[in-house]
mmCIF file of N, CA and C in Angstrom:
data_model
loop_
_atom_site.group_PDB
_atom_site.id
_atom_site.type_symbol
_atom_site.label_atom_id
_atom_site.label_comp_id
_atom_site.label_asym_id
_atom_site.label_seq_id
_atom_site.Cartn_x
_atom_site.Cartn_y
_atom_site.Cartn_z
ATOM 1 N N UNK A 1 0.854 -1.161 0.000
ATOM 2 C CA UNK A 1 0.000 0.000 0.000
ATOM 3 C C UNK A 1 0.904 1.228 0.000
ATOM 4 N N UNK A 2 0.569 2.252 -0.953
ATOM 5 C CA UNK A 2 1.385 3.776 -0.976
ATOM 6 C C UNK A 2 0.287 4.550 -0.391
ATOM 7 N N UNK A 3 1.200 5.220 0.216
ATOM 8 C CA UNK A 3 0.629 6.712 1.001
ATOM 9 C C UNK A 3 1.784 7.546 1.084
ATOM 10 N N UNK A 4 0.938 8.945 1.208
ATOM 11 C CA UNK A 4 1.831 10.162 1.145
ATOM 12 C C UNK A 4 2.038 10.548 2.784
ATOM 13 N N UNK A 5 3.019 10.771 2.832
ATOM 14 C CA UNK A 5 3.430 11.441 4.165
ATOM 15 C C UNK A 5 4.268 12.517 4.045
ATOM 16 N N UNK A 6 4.030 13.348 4.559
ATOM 17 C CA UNK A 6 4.949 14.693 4.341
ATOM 18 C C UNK A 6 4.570 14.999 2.226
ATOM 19 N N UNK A 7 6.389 15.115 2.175
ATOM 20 C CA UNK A 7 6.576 15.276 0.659
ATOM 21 C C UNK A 7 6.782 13.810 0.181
ATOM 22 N N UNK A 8 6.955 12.916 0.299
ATOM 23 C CA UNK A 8 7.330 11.533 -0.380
ATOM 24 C C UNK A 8 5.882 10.372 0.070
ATOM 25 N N UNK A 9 6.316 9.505 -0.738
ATOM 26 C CA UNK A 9 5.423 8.489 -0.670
ATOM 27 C C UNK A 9 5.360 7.470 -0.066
ATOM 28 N N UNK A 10 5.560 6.834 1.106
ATOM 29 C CA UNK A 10 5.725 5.284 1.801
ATOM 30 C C UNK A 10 5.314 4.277 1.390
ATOM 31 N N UNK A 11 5.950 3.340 1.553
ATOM 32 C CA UNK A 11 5.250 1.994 1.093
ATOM 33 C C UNK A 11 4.705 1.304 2.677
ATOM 34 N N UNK A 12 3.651 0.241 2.583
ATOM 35 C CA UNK A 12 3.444 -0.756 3.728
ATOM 36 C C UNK A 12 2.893 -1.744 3.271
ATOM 37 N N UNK A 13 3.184 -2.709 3.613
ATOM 38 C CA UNK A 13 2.891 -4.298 3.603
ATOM 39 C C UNK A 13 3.477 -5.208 4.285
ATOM 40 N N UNK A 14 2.972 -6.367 4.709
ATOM 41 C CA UNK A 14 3.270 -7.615 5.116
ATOM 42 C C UNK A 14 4.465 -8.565 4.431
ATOM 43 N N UNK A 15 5.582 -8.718 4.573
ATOM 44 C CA UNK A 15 6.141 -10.027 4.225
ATOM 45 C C UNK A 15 6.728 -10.917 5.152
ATOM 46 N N UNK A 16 6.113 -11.889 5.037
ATOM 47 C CA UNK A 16 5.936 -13.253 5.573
ATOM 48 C C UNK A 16 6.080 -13.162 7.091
ATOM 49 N N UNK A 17 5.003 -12.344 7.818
ATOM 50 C CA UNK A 17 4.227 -11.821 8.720
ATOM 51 C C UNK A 17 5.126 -10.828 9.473
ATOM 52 N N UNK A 18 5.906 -9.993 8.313
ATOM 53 C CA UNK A 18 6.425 -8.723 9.498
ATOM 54 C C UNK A 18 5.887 -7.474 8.340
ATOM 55 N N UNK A 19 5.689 -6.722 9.226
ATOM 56 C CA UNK A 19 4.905 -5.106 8.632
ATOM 57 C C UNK A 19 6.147 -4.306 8.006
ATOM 58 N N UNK A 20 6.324 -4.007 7.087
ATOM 59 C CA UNK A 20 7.432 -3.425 5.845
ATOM 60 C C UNK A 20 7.024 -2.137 5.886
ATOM 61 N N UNK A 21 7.732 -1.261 6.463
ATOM 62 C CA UNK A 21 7.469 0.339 6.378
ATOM 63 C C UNK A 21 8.461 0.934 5.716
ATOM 64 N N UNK A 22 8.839 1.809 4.610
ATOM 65 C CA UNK A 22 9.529 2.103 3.743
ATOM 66 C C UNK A 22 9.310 3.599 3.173
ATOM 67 N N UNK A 23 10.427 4.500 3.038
ATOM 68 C CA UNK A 23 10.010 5.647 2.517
ATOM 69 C C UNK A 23 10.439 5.534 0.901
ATOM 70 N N UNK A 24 9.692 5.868 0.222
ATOM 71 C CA UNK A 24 10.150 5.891 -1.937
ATOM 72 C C UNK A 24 11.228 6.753 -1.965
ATOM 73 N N UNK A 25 10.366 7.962 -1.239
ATOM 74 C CA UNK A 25 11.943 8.997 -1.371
ATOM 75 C C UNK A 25 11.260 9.236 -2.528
ATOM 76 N N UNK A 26 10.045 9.141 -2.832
ATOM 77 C CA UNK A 26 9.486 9.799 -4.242
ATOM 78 C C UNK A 26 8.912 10.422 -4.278
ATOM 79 N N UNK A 27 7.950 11.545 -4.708
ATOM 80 C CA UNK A 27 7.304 12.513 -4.642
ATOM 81 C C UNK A 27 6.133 12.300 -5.650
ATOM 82 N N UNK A 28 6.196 11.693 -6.631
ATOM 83 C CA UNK A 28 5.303 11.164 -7.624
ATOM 84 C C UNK A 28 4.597 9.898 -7.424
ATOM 85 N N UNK A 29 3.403 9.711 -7.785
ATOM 86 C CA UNK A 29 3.131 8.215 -7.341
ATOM 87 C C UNK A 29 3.578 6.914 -8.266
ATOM 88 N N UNK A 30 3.828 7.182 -9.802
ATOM 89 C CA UNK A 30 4.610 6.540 -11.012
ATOM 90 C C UNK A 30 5.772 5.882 -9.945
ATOM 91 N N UNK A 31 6.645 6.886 -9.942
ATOM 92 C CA UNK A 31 8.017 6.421 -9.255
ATOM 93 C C UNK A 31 7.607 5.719 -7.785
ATOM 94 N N UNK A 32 6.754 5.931 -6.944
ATOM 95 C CA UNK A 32 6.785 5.176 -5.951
ATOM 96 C C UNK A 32 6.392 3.801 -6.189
ATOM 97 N N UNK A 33 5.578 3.568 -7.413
ATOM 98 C CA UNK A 33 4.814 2.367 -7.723
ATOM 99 C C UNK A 33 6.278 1.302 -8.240
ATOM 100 N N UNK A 34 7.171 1.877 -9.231
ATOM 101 C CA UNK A 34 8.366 1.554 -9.620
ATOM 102 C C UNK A 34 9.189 1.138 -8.038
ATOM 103 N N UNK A 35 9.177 1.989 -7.355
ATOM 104 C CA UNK A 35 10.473 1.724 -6.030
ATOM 105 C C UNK A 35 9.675 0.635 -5.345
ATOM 106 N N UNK A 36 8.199 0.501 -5.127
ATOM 107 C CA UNK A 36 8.101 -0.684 -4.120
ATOM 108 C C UNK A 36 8.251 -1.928 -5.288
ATOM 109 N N UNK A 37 7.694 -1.706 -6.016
ATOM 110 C CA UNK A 37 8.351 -3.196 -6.864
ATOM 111 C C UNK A 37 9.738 -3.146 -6.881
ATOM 112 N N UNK A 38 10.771 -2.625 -7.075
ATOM 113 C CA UNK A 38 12.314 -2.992 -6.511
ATOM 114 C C UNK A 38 12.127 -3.984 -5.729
ATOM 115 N N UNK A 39 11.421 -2.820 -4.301
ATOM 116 C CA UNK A 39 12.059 -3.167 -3.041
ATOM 117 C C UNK A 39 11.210 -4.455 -2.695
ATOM 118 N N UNK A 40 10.001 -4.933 -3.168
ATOM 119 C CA UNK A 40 9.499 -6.192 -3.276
ATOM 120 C C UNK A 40 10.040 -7.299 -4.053
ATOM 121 N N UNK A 41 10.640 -7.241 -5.236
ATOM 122 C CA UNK A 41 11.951 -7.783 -5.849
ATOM 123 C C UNK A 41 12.796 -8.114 -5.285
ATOM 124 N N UNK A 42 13.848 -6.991 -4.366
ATOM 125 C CA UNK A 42 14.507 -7.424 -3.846
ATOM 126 C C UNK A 42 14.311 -8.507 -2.429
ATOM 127 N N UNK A 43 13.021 -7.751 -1.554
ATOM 128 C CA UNK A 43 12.983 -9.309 -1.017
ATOM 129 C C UNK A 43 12.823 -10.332 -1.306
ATOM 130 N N UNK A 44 11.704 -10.300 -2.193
ATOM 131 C CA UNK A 44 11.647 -12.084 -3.043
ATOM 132 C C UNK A 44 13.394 -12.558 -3.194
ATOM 133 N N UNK A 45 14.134 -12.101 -3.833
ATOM 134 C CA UNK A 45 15.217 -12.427 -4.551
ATOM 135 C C UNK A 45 16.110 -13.104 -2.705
ATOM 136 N N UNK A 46 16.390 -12.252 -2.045
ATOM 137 C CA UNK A 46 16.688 -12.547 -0.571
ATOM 138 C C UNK A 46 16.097 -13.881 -0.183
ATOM 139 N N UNK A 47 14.603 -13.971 -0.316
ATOM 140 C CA UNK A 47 14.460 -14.792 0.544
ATOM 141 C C UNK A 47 14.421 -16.040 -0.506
ATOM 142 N N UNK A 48 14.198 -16.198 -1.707
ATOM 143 C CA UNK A 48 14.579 -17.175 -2.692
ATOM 144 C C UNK A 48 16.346 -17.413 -2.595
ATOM 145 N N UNK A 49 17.176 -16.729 -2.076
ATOM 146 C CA UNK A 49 18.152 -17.636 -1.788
ATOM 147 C C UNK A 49 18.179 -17.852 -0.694
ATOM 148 N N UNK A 50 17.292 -17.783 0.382
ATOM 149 C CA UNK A 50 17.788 -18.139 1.936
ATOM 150 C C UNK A 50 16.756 -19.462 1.830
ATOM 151 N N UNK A 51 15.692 -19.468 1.090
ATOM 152 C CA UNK A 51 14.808 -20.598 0.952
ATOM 153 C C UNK A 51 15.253 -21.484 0.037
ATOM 154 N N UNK A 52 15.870 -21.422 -0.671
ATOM 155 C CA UNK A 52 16.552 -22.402 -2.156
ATOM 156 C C UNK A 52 15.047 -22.818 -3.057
ATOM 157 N N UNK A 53 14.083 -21.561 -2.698
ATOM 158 C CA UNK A 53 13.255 -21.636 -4.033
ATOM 159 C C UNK A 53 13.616 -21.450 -5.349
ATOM 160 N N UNK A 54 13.002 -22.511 -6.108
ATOM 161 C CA UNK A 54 13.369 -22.777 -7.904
ATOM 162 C C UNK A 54 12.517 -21.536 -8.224
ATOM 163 N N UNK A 55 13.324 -20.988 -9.251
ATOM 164 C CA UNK A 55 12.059 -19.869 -10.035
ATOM 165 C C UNK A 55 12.566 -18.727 -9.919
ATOM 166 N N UNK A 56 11.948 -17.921 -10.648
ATOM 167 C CA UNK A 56 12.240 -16.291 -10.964
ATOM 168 C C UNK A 56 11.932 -15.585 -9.446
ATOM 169 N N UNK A 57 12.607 -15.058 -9.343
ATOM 170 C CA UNK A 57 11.844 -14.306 -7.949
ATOM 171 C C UNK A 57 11.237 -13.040 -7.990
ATOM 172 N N UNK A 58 11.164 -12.343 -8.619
ATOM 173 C CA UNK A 58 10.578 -11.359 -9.341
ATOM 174 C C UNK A 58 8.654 -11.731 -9.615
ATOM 175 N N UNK A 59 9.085 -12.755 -10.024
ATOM 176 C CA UNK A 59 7.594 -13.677 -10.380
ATOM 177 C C UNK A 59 7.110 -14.262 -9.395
ATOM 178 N N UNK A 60 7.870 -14.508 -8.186
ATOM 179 C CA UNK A 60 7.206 -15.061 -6.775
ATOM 180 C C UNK A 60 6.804 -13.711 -6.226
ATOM 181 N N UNK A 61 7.790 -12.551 -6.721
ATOM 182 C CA UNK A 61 6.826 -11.524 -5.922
ATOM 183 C C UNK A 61 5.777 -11.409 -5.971
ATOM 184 N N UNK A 62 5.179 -10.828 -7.513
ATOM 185 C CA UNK A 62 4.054 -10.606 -8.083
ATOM 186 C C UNK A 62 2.593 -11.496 -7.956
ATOM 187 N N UNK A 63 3.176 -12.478 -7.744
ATOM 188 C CA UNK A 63 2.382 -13.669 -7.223
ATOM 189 C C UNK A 63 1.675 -13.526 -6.035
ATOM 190 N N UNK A 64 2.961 -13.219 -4.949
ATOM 191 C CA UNK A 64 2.266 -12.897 -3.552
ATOM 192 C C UNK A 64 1.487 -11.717 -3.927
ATOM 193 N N UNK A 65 1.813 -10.534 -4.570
ATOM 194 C CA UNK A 65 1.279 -9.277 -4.534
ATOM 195 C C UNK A 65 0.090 -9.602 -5.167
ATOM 196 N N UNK A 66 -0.257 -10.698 -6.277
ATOM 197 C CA UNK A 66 -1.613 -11.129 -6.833
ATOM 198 C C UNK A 66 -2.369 -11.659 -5.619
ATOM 199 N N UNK A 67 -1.835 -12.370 -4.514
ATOM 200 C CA UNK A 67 -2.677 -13.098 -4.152
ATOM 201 C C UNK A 67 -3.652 -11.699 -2.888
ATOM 202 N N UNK A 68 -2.868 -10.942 -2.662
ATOM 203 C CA UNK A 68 -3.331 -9.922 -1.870
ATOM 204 C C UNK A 68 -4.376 -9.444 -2.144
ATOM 205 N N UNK A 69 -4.377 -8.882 -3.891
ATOM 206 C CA UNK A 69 -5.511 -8.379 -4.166
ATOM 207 C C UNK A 69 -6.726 -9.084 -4.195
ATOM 208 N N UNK A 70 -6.324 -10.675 -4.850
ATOM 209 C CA UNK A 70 -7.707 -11.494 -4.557
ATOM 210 C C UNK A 70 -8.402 -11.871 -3.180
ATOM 211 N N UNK A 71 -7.193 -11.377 -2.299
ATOM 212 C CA UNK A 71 -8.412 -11.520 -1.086
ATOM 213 C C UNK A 71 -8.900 -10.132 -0.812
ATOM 214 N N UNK A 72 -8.149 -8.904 -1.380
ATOM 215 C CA UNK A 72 -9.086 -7.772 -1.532
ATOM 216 C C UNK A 72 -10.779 -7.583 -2.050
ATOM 217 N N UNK A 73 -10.843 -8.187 -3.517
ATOM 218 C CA UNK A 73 -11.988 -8.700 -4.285
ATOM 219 C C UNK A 73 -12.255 -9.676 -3.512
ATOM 220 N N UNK A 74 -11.966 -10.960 -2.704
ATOM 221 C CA UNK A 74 -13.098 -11.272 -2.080
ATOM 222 C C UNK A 74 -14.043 -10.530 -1.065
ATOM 223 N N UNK A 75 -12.977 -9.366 -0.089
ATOM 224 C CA UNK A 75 -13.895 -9.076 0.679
ATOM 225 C C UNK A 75 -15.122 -8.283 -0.068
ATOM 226 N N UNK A 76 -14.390 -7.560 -1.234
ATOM 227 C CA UNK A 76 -15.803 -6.637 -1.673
ATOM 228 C C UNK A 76 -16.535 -7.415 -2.621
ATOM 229 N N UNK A 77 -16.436 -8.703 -2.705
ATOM 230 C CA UNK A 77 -17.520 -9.694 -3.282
ATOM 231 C C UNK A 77 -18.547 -9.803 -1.800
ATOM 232 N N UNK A 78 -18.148 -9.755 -1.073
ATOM 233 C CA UNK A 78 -18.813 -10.510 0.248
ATOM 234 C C UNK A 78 -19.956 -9.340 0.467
ATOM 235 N N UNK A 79 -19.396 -8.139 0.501
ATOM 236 C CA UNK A 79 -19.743 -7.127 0.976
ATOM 237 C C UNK A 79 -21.475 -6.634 -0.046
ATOM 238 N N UNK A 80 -20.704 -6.930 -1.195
ATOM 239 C CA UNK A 80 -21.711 -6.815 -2.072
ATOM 240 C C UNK A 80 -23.131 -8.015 -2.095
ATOM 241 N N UNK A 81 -22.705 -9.095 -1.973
ATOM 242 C CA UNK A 81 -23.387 -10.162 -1.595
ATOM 243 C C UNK A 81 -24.398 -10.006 -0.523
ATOM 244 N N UNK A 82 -23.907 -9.189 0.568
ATOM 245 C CA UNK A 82 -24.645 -9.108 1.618
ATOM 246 C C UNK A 82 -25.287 -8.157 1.230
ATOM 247 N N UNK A 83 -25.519 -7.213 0.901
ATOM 248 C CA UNK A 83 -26.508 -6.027 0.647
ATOM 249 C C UNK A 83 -27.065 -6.827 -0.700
ATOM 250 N N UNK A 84 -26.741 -7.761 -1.608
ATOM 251 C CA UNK A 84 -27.773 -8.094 -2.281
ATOM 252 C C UNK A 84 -28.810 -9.164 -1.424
ATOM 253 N N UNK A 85 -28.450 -9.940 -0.571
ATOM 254 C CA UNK A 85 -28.993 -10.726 0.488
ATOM 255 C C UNK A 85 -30.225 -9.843 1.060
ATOM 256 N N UNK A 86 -29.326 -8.735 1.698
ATOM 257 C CA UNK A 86 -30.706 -7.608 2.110
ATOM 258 C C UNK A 86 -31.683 -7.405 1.105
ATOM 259 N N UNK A 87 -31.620 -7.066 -0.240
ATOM 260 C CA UNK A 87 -32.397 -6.614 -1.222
ATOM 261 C C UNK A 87 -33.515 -7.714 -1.431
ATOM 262 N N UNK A 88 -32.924 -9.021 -1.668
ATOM 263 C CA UNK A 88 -33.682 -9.458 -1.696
ATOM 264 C C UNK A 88 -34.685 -10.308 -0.239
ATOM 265 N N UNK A 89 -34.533 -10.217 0.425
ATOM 266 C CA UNK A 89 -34.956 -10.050 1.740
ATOM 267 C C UNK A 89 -35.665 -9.075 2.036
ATOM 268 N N UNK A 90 -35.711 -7.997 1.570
ATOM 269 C CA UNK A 90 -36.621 -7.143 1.776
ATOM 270 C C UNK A 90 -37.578 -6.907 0.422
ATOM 271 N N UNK A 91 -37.617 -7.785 -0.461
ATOM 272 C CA UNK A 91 -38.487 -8.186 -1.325
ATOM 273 C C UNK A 91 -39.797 -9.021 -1.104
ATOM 274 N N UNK A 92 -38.962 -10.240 -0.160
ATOM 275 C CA UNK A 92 -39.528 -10.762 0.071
ATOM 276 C C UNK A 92 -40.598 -10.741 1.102
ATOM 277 N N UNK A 93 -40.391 -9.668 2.168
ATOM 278 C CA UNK A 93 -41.060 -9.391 2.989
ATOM 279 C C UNK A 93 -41.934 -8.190 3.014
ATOM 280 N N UNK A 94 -41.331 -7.265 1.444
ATOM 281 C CA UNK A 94 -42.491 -6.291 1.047
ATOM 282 C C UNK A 94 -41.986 -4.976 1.862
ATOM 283 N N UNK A 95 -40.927 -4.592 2.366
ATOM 284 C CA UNK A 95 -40.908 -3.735 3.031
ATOM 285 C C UNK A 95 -40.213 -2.451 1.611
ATOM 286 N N UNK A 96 -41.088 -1.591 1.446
ATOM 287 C CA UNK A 96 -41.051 -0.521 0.915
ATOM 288 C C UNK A 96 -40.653 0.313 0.643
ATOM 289 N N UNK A 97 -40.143 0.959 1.834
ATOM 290 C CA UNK A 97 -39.060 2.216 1.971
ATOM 291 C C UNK A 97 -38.088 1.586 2.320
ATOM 292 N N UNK A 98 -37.574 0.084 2.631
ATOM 293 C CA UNK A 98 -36.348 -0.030 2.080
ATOM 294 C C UNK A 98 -35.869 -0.179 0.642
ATOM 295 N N UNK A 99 -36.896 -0.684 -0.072
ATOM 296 C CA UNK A 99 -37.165 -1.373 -1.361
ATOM 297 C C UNK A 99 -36.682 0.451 -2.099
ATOM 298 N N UNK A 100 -37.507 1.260 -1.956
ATOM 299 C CA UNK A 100 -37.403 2.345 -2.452
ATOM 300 C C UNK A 100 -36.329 3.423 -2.187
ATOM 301 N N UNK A 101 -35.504 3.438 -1.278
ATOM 302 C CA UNK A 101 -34.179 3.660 -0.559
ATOM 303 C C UNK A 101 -33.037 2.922 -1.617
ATOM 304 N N UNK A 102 -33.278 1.792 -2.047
ATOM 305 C CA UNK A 102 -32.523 1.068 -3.175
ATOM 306 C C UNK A 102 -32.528 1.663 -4.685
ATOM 307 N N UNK A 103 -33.900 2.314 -4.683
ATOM 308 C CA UNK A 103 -33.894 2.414 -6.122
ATOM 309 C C UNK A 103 -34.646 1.500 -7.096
ATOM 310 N N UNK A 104 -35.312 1.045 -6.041
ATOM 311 C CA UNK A 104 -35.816 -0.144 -6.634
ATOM 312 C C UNK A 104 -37.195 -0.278 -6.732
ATOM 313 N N UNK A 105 -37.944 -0.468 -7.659
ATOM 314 C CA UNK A 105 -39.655 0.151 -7.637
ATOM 315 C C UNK A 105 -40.512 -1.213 -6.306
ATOM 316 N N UNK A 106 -41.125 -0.771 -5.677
ATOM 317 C CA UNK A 106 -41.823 -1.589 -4.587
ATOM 318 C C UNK A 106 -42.567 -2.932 -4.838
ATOM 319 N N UNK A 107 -43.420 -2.304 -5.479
ATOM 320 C CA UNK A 107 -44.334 -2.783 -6.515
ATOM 321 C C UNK A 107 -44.576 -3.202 -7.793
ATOM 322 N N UNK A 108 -43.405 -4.524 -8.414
ATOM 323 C CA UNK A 108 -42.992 -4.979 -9.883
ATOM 324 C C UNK A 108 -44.577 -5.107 -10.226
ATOM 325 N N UNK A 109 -44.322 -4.978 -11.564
ATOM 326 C CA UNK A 109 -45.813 -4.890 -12.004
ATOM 327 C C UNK A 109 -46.150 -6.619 -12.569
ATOM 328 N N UNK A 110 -46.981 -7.449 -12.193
ATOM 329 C CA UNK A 110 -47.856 -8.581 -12.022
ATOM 330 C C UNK A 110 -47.940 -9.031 -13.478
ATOM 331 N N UNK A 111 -47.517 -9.844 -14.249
ATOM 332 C CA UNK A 111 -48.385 -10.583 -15.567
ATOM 333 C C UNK A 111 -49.815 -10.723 -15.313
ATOM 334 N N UNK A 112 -50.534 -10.332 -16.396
ATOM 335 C CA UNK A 112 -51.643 -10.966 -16.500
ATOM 336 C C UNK A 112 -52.381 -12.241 -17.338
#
């Protein structure tokens, strides 16, 4: 994660359960996006020789950094899920001014 502090940009994240606090020393967010991939590079690369993992390490980074975001998108799958849960839950029970609070007409109109 980048954030601005002061004039430069910090990095933070987790690797392999210690909290990584880091300044870019960048002022732009381009270049900070560039410096934490280094500096995520360079740990992969570290700990692929202290682990004697086979493989690019560069590509084990990105990997971990993929897997982050998919548990990002799960939570806002969940999140979304549950307010569709509500929606339809409150369909089912006819309640109105929640129904209409949604945007959503109360009263679907009936086949005849």
């Amino acid at each position: 994660m980048l954030y601005k502090r002061g004039r430069y940009f910090w990095l933070k994240f987790k690797w392999r359960g210690k909290l990584i606090r880091k300044s870019t020393r960048a002022s732009d967010l381009d270049t900070a996006h560039q410096v934490e991939r280094r500096i995520r590079a360079a740990l992969a690369k570290s700990y692929a020789r202290t682990a004697k993992v086979k493989g690019d390490p560069l590509l084990f980074s990105l990997l971990y950094q993929d897997l982050s975001t998919v548990r990002k998108k799960k939570r806002e799958m969940r999140a979304k899920d549950a307010l569709r849960l509500k929606r339809l839950r409150a369909q089912e029970q006819g309640d109105a001014a929640f129904l209409g609070s949604m945007g959503i007409d109360p009263e679907p109109e009936k086949p005849e």
